XYZ file of C-alpha atoms in Angstrom:
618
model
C 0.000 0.000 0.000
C 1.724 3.553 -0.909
C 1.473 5.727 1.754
C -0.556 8.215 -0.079
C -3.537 5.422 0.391
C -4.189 5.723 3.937
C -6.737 7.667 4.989
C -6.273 11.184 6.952
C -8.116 9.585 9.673
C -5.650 6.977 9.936
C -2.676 8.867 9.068
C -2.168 9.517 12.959
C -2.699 7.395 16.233
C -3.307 8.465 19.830
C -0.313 8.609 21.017
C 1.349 10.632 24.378
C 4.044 13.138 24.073
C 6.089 13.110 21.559
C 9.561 14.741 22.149
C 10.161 14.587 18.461
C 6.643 16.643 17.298
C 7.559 18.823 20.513
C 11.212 19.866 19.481
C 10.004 20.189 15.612
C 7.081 22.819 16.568
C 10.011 24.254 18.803
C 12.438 24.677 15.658
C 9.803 26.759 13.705
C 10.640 29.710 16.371
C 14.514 29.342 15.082
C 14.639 32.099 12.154
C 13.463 34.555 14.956
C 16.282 34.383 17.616
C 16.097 38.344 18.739
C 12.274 37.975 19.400
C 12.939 34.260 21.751
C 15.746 36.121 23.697
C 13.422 39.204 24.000
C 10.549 36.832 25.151
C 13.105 34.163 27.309
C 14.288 37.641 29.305
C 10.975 39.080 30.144
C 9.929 35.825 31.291
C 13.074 35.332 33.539
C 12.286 39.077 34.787
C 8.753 38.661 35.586
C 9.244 35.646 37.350
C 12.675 37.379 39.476
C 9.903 40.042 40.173
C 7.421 37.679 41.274
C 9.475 35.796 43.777
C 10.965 38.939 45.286
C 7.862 40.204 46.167
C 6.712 38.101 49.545
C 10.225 38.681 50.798
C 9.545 42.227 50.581
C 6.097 41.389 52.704
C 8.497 39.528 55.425
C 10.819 42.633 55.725
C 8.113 45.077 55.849
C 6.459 42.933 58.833
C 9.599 42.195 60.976
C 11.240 45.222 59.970
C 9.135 47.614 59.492
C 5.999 47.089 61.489
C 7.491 44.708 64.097
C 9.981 47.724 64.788
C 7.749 50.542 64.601
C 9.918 51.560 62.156
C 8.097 53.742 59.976
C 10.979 55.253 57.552
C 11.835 51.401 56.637
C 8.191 50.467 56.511
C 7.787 53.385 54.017
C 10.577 52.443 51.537
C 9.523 48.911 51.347
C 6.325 49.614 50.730
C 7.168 52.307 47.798
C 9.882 49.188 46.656
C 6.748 46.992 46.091
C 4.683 49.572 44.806
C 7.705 50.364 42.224
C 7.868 46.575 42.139
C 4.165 45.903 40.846
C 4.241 48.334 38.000
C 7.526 47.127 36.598
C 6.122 43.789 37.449
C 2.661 44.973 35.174
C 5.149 46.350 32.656
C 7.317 43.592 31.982
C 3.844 41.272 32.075
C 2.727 43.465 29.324
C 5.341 43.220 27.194
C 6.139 40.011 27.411
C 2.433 38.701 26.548
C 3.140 40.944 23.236
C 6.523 39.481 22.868
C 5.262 35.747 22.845
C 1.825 35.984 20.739
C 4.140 37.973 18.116
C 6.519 34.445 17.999
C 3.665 32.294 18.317
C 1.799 34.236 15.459
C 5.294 34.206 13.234
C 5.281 30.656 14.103
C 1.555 29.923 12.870
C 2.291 31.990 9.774
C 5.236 29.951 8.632
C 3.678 26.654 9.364
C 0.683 27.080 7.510
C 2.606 28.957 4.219
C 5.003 25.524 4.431
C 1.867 23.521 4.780
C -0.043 25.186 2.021
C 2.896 25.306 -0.128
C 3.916 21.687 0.336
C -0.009 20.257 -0.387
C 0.512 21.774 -3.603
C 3.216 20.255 -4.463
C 1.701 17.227 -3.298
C 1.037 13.951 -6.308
C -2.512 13.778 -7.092
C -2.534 10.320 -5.331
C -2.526 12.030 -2.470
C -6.004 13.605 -3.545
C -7.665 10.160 -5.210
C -9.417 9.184 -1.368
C -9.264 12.460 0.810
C -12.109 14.646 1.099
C -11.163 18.255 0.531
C -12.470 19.172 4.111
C -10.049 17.334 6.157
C -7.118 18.597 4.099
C -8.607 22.035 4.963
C -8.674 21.254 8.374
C -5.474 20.097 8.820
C -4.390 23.869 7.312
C -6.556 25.697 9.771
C -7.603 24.168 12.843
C -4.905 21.995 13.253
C -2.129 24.641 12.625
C -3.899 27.116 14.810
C -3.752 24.304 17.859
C -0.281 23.884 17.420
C 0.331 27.818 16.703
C -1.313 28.128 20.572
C 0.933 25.655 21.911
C 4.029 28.107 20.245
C 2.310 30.978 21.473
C 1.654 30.464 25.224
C 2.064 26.872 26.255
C 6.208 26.289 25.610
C 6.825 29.509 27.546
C 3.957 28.463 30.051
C 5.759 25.684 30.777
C 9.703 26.715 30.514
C 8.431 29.889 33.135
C 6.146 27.976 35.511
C 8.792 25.222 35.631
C 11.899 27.819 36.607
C 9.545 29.452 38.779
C 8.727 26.180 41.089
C 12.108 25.767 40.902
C 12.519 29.535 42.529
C 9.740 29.012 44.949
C 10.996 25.434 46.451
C 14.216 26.457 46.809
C 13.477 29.982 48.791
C 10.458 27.840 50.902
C 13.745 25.393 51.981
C 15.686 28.228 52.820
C 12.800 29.949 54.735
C 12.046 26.726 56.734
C 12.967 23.319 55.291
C 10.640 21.175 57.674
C 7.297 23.551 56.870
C 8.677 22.824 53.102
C 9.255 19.402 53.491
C 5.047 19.280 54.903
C 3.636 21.406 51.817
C 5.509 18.596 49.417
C 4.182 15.497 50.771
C 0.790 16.388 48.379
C 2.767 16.056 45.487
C 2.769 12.370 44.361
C -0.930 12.182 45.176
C -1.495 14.920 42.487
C 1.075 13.174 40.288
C -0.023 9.595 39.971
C -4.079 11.545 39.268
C -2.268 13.941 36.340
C -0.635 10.712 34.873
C -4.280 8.854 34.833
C -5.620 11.646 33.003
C -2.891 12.308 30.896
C -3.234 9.394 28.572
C -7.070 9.626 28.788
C -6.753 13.361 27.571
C -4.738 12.729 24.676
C -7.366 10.302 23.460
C -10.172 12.623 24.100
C -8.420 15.639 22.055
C -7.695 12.981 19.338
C -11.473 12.237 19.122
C -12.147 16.079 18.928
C -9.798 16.769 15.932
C -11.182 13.659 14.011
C -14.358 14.775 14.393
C -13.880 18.695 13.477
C -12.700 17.273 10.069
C -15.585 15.086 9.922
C -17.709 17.783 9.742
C -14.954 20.005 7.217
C -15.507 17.475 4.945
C -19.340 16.960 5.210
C -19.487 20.962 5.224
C -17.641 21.698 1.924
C -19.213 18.696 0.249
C -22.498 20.413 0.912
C -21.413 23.548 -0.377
C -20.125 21.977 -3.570
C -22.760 19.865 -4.376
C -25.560 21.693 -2.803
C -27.379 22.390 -6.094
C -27.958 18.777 -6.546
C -29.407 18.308 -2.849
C -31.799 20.966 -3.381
C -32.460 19.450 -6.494
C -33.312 15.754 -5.432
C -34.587 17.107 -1.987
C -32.362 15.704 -0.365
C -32.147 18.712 2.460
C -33.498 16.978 5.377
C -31.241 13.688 5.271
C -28.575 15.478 4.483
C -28.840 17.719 7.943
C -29.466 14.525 9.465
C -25.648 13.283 8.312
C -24.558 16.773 9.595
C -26.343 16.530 12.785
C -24.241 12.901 13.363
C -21.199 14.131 12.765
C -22.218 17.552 15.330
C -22.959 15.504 17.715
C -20.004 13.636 17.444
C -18.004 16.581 17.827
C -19.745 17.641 21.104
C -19.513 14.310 22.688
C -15.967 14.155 21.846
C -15.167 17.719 23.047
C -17.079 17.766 25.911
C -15.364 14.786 27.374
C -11.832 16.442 26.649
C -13.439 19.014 28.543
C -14.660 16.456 31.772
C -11.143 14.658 31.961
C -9.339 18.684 31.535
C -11.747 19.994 34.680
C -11.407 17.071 36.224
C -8.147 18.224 37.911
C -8.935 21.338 39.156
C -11.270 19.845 42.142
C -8.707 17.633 43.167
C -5.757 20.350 43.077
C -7.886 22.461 44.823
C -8.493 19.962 47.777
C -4.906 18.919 47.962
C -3.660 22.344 47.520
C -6.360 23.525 50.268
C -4.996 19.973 52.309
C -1.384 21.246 51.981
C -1.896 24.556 52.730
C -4.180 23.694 56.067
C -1.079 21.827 57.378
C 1.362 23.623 56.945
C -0.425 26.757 58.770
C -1.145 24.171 61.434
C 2.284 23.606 61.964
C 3.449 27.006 60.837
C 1.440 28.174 64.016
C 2.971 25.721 66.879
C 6.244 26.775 65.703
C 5.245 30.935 65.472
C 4.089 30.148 69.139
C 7.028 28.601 70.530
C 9.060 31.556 69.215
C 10.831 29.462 66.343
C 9.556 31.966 63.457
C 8.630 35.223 62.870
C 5.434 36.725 61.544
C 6.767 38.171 58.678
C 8.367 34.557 57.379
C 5.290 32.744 58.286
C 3.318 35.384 56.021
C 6.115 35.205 53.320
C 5.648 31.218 53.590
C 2.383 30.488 53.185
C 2.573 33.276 50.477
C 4.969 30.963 48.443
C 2.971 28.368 49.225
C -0.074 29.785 47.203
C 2.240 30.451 44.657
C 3.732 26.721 44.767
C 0.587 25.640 43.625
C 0.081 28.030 40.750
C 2.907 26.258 38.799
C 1.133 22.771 39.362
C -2.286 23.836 38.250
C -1.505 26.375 35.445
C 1.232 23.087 34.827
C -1.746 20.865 34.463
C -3.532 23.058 32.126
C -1.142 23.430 29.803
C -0.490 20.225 29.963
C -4.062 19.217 27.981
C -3.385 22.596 25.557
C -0.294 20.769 24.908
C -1.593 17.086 24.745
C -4.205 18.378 21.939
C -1.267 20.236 19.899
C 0.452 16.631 19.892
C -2.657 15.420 18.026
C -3.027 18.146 15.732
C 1.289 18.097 15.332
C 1.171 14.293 14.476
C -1.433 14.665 11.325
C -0.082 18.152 10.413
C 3.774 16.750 10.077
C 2.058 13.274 8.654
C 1.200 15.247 5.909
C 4.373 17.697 5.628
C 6.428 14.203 6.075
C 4.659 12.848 2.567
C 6.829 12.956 -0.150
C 6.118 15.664 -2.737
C 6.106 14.911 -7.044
C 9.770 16.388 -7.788
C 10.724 13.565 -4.509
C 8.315 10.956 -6.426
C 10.811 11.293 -9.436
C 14.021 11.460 -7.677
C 13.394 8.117 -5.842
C 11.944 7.106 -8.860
C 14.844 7.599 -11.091
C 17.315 6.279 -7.745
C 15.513 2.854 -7.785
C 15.518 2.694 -11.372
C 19.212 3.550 -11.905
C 20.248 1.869 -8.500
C 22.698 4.312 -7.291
C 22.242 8.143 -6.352
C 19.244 9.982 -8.353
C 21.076 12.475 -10.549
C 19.407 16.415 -10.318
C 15.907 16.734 -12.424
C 16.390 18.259 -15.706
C 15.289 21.585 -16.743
C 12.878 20.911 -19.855
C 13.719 22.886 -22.934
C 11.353 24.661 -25.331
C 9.023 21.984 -26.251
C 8.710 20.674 -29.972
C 5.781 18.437 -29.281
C 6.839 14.454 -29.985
C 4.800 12.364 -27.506
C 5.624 8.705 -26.885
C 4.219 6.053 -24.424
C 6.102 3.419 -24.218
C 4.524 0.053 -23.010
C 3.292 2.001 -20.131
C 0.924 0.116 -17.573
C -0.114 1.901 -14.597
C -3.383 1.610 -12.008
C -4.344 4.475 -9.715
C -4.123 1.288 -7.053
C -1.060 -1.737 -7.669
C -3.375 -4.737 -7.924
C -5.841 -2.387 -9.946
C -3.927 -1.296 -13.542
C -6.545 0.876 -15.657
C -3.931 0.637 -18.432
C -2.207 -1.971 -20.094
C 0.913 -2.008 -22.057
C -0.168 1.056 -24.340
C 2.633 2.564 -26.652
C 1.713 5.209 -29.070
C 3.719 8.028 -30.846
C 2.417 11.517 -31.796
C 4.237 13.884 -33.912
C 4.242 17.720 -33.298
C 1.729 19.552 -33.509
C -0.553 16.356 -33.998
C -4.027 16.642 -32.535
C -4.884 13.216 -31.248
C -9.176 12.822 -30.257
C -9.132 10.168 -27.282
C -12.867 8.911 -27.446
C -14.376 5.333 -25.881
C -16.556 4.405 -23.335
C -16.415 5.896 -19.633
C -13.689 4.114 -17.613
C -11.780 2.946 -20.733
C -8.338 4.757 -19.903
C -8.548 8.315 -21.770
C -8.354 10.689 -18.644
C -5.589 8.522 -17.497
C -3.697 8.880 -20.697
C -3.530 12.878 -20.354
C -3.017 12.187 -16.694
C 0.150 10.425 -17.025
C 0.812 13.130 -19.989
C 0.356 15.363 -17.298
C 2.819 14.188 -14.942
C 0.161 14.093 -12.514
C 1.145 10.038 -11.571
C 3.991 7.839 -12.613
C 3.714 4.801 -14.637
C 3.370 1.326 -12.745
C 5.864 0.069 -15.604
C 6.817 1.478 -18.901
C 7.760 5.170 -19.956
C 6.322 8.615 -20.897
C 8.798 10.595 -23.039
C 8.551 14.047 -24.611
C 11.066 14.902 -26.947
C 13.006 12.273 -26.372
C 12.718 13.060 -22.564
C 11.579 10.289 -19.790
C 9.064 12.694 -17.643
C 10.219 10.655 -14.539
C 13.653 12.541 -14.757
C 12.281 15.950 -15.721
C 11.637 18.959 -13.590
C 7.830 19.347 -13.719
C 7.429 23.030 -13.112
C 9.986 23.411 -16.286
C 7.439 21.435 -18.081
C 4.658 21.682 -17.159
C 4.852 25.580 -18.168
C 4.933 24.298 -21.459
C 1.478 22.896 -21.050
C -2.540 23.734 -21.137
C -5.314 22.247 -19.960
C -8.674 23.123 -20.325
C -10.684 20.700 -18.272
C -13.980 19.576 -18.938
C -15.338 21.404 -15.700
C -13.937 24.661 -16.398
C -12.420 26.181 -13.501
C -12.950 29.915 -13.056
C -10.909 31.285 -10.000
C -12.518 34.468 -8.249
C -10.990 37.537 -8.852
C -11.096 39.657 -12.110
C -11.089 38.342 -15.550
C -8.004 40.122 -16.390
C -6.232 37.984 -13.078
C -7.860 34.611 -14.739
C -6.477 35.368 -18.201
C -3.632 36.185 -17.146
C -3.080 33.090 -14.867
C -0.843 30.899 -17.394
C 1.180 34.111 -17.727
C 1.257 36.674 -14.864
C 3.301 39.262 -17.419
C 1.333 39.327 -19.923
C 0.835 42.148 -21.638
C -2.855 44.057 -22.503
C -1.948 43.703 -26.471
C -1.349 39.743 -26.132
C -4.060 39.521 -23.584
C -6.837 40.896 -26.143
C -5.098 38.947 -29.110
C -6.078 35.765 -27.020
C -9.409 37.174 -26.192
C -9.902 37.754 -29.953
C -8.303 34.030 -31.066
C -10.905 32.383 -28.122
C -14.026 34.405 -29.708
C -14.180 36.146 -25.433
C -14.407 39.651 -26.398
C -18.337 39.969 -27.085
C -18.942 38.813 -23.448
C -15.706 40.249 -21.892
C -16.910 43.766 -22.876
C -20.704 43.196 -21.973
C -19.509 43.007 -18.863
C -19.158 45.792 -16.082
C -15.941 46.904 -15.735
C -14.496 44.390 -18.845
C -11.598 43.012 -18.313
C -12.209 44.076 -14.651
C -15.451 42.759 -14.401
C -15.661 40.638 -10.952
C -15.973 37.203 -11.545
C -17.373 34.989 -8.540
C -15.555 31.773 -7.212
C -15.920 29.180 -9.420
C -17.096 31.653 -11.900
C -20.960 31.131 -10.961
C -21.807 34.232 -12.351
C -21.071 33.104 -15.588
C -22.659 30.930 -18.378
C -20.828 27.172 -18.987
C -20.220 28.540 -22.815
C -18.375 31.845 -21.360
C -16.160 29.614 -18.957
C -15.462 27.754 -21.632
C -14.465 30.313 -24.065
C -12.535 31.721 -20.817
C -10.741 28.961 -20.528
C -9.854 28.833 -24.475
C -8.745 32.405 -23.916
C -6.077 31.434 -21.112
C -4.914 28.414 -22.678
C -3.861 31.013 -26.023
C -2.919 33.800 -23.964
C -0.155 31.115 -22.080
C 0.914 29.586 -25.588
C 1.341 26.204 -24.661
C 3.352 23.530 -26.952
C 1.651 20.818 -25.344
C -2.478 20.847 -25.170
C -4.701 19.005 -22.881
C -8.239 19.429 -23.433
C -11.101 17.239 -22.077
C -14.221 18.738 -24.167
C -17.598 19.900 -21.532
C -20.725 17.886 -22.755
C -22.683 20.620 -21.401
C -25.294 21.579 -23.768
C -24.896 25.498 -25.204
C -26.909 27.551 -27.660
C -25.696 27.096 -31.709
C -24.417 30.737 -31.280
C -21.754 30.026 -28.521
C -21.538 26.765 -30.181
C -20.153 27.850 -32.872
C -17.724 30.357 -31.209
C -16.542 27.619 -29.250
C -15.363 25.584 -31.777
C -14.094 28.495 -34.002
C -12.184 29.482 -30.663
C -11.135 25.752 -30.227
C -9.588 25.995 -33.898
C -7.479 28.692 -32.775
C -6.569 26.935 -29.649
C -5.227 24.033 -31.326
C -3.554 25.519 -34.051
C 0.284 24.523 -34.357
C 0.811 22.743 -31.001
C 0.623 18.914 -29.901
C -2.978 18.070 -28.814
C -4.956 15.833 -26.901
C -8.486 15.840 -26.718
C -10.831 13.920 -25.217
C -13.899 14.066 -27.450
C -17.510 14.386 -26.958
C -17.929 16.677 -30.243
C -18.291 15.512 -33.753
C -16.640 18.531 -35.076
C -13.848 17.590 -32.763
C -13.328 13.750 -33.919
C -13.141 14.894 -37.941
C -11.049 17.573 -37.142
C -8.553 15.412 -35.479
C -5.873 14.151 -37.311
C -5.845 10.804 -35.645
C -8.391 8.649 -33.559
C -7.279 6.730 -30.642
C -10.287 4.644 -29.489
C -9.689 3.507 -25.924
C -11.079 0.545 -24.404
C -10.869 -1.527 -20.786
C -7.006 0.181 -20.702
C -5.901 -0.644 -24.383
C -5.640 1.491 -27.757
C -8.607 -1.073 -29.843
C -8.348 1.198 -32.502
C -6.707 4.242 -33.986
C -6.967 6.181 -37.337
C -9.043 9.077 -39.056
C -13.049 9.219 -38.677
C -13.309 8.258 -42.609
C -10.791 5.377 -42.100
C -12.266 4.041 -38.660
C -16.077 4.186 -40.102
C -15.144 2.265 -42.752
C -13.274 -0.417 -40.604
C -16.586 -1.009 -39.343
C -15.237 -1.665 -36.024
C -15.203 -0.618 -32.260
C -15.313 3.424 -33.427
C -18.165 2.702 -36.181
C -19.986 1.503 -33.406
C -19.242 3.735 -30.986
C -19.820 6.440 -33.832
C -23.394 4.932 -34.316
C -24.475 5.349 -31.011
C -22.545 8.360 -29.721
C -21.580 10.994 -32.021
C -24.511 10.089 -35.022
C -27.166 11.608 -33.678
C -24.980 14.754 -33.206
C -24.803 14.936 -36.838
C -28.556 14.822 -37.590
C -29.305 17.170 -35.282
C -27.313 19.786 -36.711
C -28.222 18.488 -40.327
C -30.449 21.367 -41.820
C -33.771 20.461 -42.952
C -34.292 19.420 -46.657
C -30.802 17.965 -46.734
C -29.439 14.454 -47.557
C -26.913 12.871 -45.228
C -23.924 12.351 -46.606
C -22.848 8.642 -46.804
C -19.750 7.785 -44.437
């Protein structure tokens, strides 16, 4: 099984901390070593201010007050007063220092995520809804951009801090100390049983917030034909599962993470209880002073703080371990230009040598015995070899699940062959760089995609400098400018995502028009069935004529213009060429194409035959 197979789901156990994720979130804070020290020395300041505080207490009571000594009393008090607002300052900016690193550190985890899912091989896609890749992107990142934010200096601060507080509590009075500790293992072994049940609980919460990604954009995108079959009610039932999935699974993360407060309450009410007991006998018998026994059970409030603010963090950071684990899953997930390099290393046994830069394109196509199936044990092709000259246009046509989008797949680069080759030029695609060639290429799909923005930005999105003067020749070449200039604003004109605020036959002649305007030597176009009036009809395939004019096509044909046009037939069936050759020469073979032409593209021609006129024989 490749590893692309398994599911997102699945990509990621339950497990506990993982010093690995931990120290790889940590390294994303590494290109900003000014801001850490900046936020590492506030930290160390506000804590140095925090622990000086209750001593200044304990001098102003036994030296101060205890003395009647009013000038000393006065200038300890003004020291703490100084001390809180430098304390408040410090707070301040150090809460500003840390969400600025933890927001640099979100920022440049989600660019590397986004930018390496592009780059991803569209086996990665084949099984994965498009919600949970979404939600890897968003919620996930943001779960481990909290943990980068507050939790890691949380910890690192409330950790030198106990340190700070048990040390000055055994200097103060080691057997009171020695009392307020003997809570601690009971509110150990209780954070280790909920530990492992927290980081199952948080798992169950990020599976389920994809869950309902996924069901959520799948309603968007296909909501059309739910209103259409209505299909509204069941399909808020599915969304209501998957809701109440999510609550159950987030509001027992939430039971087990308030579970510990109660108890570290108790014990730290339990702890505190004896050591005032004791604290007392001693004050009593003479053996301390007010003033330490106030500073005492003042660090003892504080000793606690750590543990429960400890604790808390604790689950923040147990649910960035989940998120971590599928976010680095993914980033760990070899991308296309690896796909070749290991590719070409197993096939050359030795060291893969550095992709190849494609040169200008002339257009000679070969597939060479290739076999391939989206799944090992499942090949859609077999053994197919066919050459096409430049500037051939080759018409793919057969029946649906025969092969043909898998042919200008491969083409594509989009997967690599199971066995055999795809060369270009002369050029095995397995050892070529793909951005290098696959600038080269166009694609018009058969459901057009329309980005939102302006139409100018969609034009121009095969070639970001082109200029006005080659943008309208494309326009003009595609047959775009009648509706481009009907619009408001023209070449301005808003166009909605997905272009939804335009007809299929302008999306298509769109789509024409950026193919021409990016001058590609190689052409991939799968033809829409959607029905259009004779008018755009007959711009589209005027604007088609320029499209394929002087450049290496592929087309997979639903037209009967198209097939004649082409200069050869490939008819594609269960994986296999069955036939190939012009429309005149295929008819009259009377084989798999005349039948196919019988039942498929026939009745095309009669309905555009005019009335009054005889057919012509084939």
């Amino acid at each position: 099984m490749s590893e692309y197979d398994l599911d997102l789901e699945e990509d990621v156990e339950e497990r506990p901390f993982n010093r690995e994720h931990f120290a790889r979130i940590l390294s994303y804070a590494r290109p900003y070593p000014k801001t850490v020290v900046a936020a590492t020395a506030l930290t160390l300041t506000g804590i140095v201010l925090g622990l000086v505080e209750p001593l200044m207490f304990r001098a102003a009571l036994d030296h101060g007050i205890a003395t009647k000594d009013w000038r000393v009393l006065g200038t300890i008090l003004s020291g703490i007063l100084i001390l809180r607002v430098l304390a408040l300052v410090i707070s301040r900016a150090q809460i500003k220092t840390t969400n600025y690193l933890g927001q640099r550190v979100l920022f440049d985890l989600r660019q590397g995520l986004f930018e390496h899912v592009e780059h991803l091989p569209f086996s990665f896609f084949d099984h994965r809804p498009a919600g949970k890749i979404i939600s890897r992107i968003t919620n996930d990142v943001n779960h481990i951009g909290n943990l980068a934010a507050s939790g890691v200096i949380n910890v690192v601060s409330q950790m030198i801090s106990l340190v700070g507080i048990i040390v000055i509590m055994m200097s103060l009075h080691w057997r009171m100390a020695a009392l307020s500790f003997t809570t601690i293992p009971f509110l150990a072994l209780v954070l280790t049983k909920l530990r492992w049940a927290l980081q199952s609980a948080w798992g169950d919460t990020r599976k389920a917030v994809a869950d309902i990604n996924a069901h959520l954009n799948e309603t968007i995108q296909g909501l059309q034909v739910i209103q259409a079959f209505g299909r509204e009610s069941s399909n808020s039932m599915k969304f209501d599962r998957a809701n109440r999935k999510f609550f159950g699974a987030y509001m027992r993360a939430v039971r087990l993470d308030q579970a510990f407060w109660p108890l570290a309450d108790i014990v730290g009410a339990a702890g505190t209880c004896i050591v005032i007991w004791y604290g007392a006998k001693e004050y009593l018998a003479g053996s301390v002073t007010l003033g330490l026994m106030l500073a005492f059970t003042n660090y003892l409030g504080k000793f606690w703080a750590p543990i429960s603010t400890f604790s808390r963090v604790w689950s923040q950071i147990l649910s960035a371990m989940a998120s971590a684990e599928r976010v680095f899953g993914i980033l760990d997930l070899k991308t296309e230009s690896d796909e070749s390099e290991e590719a070409v290393r197993a096939a050359s046994l030795g060291e893969a040598p550095k992709l190849e830069i494609m040169p200008p394109i002339e257009g000679r196509v070969v597939f060479d015995h290739v076999t391939f199936g989206y799944r090992a044990a499942e090949p859609v092709l077999h053994d197919v070899s066919f050459t096409v000259e430049p500037g051939e246009t080759i018409a793919l046509v057969g029946p649906t699940g025969a092969g043909k989008t898998t042919i200008i797949n491969l083409l594509a680069r989009f997967y690599l062959p199971t066995a055999g080759r795809v060369l270009v030029d002369g050029r095995d695609l397995m050892t070529v760089d793909l951005p290098s060639y696959r600038k080269q290429m166009g694609t018009v799909l058969q459901d057009t995609f329309i980005f939102s923005g302006t139409i100018m930005d969609n034009l121009r999105f095969g070639k970001l400098d082109a200029t006005q003067e080659e943008v309208e020749r494309a326009v003009e070449a595609a047959c775009a400018r009648g509706f481009i200039e009907d619009m408001p604003g023209g070449f301005q004109a808003e166009v909605k995502e997905r272009g939804t605020n335009l007809s299929s036959g302008q999306r298509q002649l769109l789509a024409f028009a950026r193919a021409i305007l990016a001058d590609p030597r190689i052409l991939i176009l799968d033809e829409a069935t959607s029905s259009v009036d004779p008018e755009t009809e007959r711009l589209i395939q005027q604007a088609m004529k320029a499209l394929l004019a002087g450049r290496t096509s592929f087309i997979i044909a639903h037209r009967l213009s198209t097939v004649r046009a082409a200069d050869r037939i490939m008819v594609i069936e269960d994986g296999k060429i069955a036939e190939e050759g012009t429309h005149d020469e295929l008819v009259e073979a009377q084989g798999k194409y005349a039948s196919l032409y019988e039942a498929q593209f026939k009745a095309q021609e009669n309905r555009v035959m005019p009335a009054g006129r005889k057919k012509p024989s084939p």
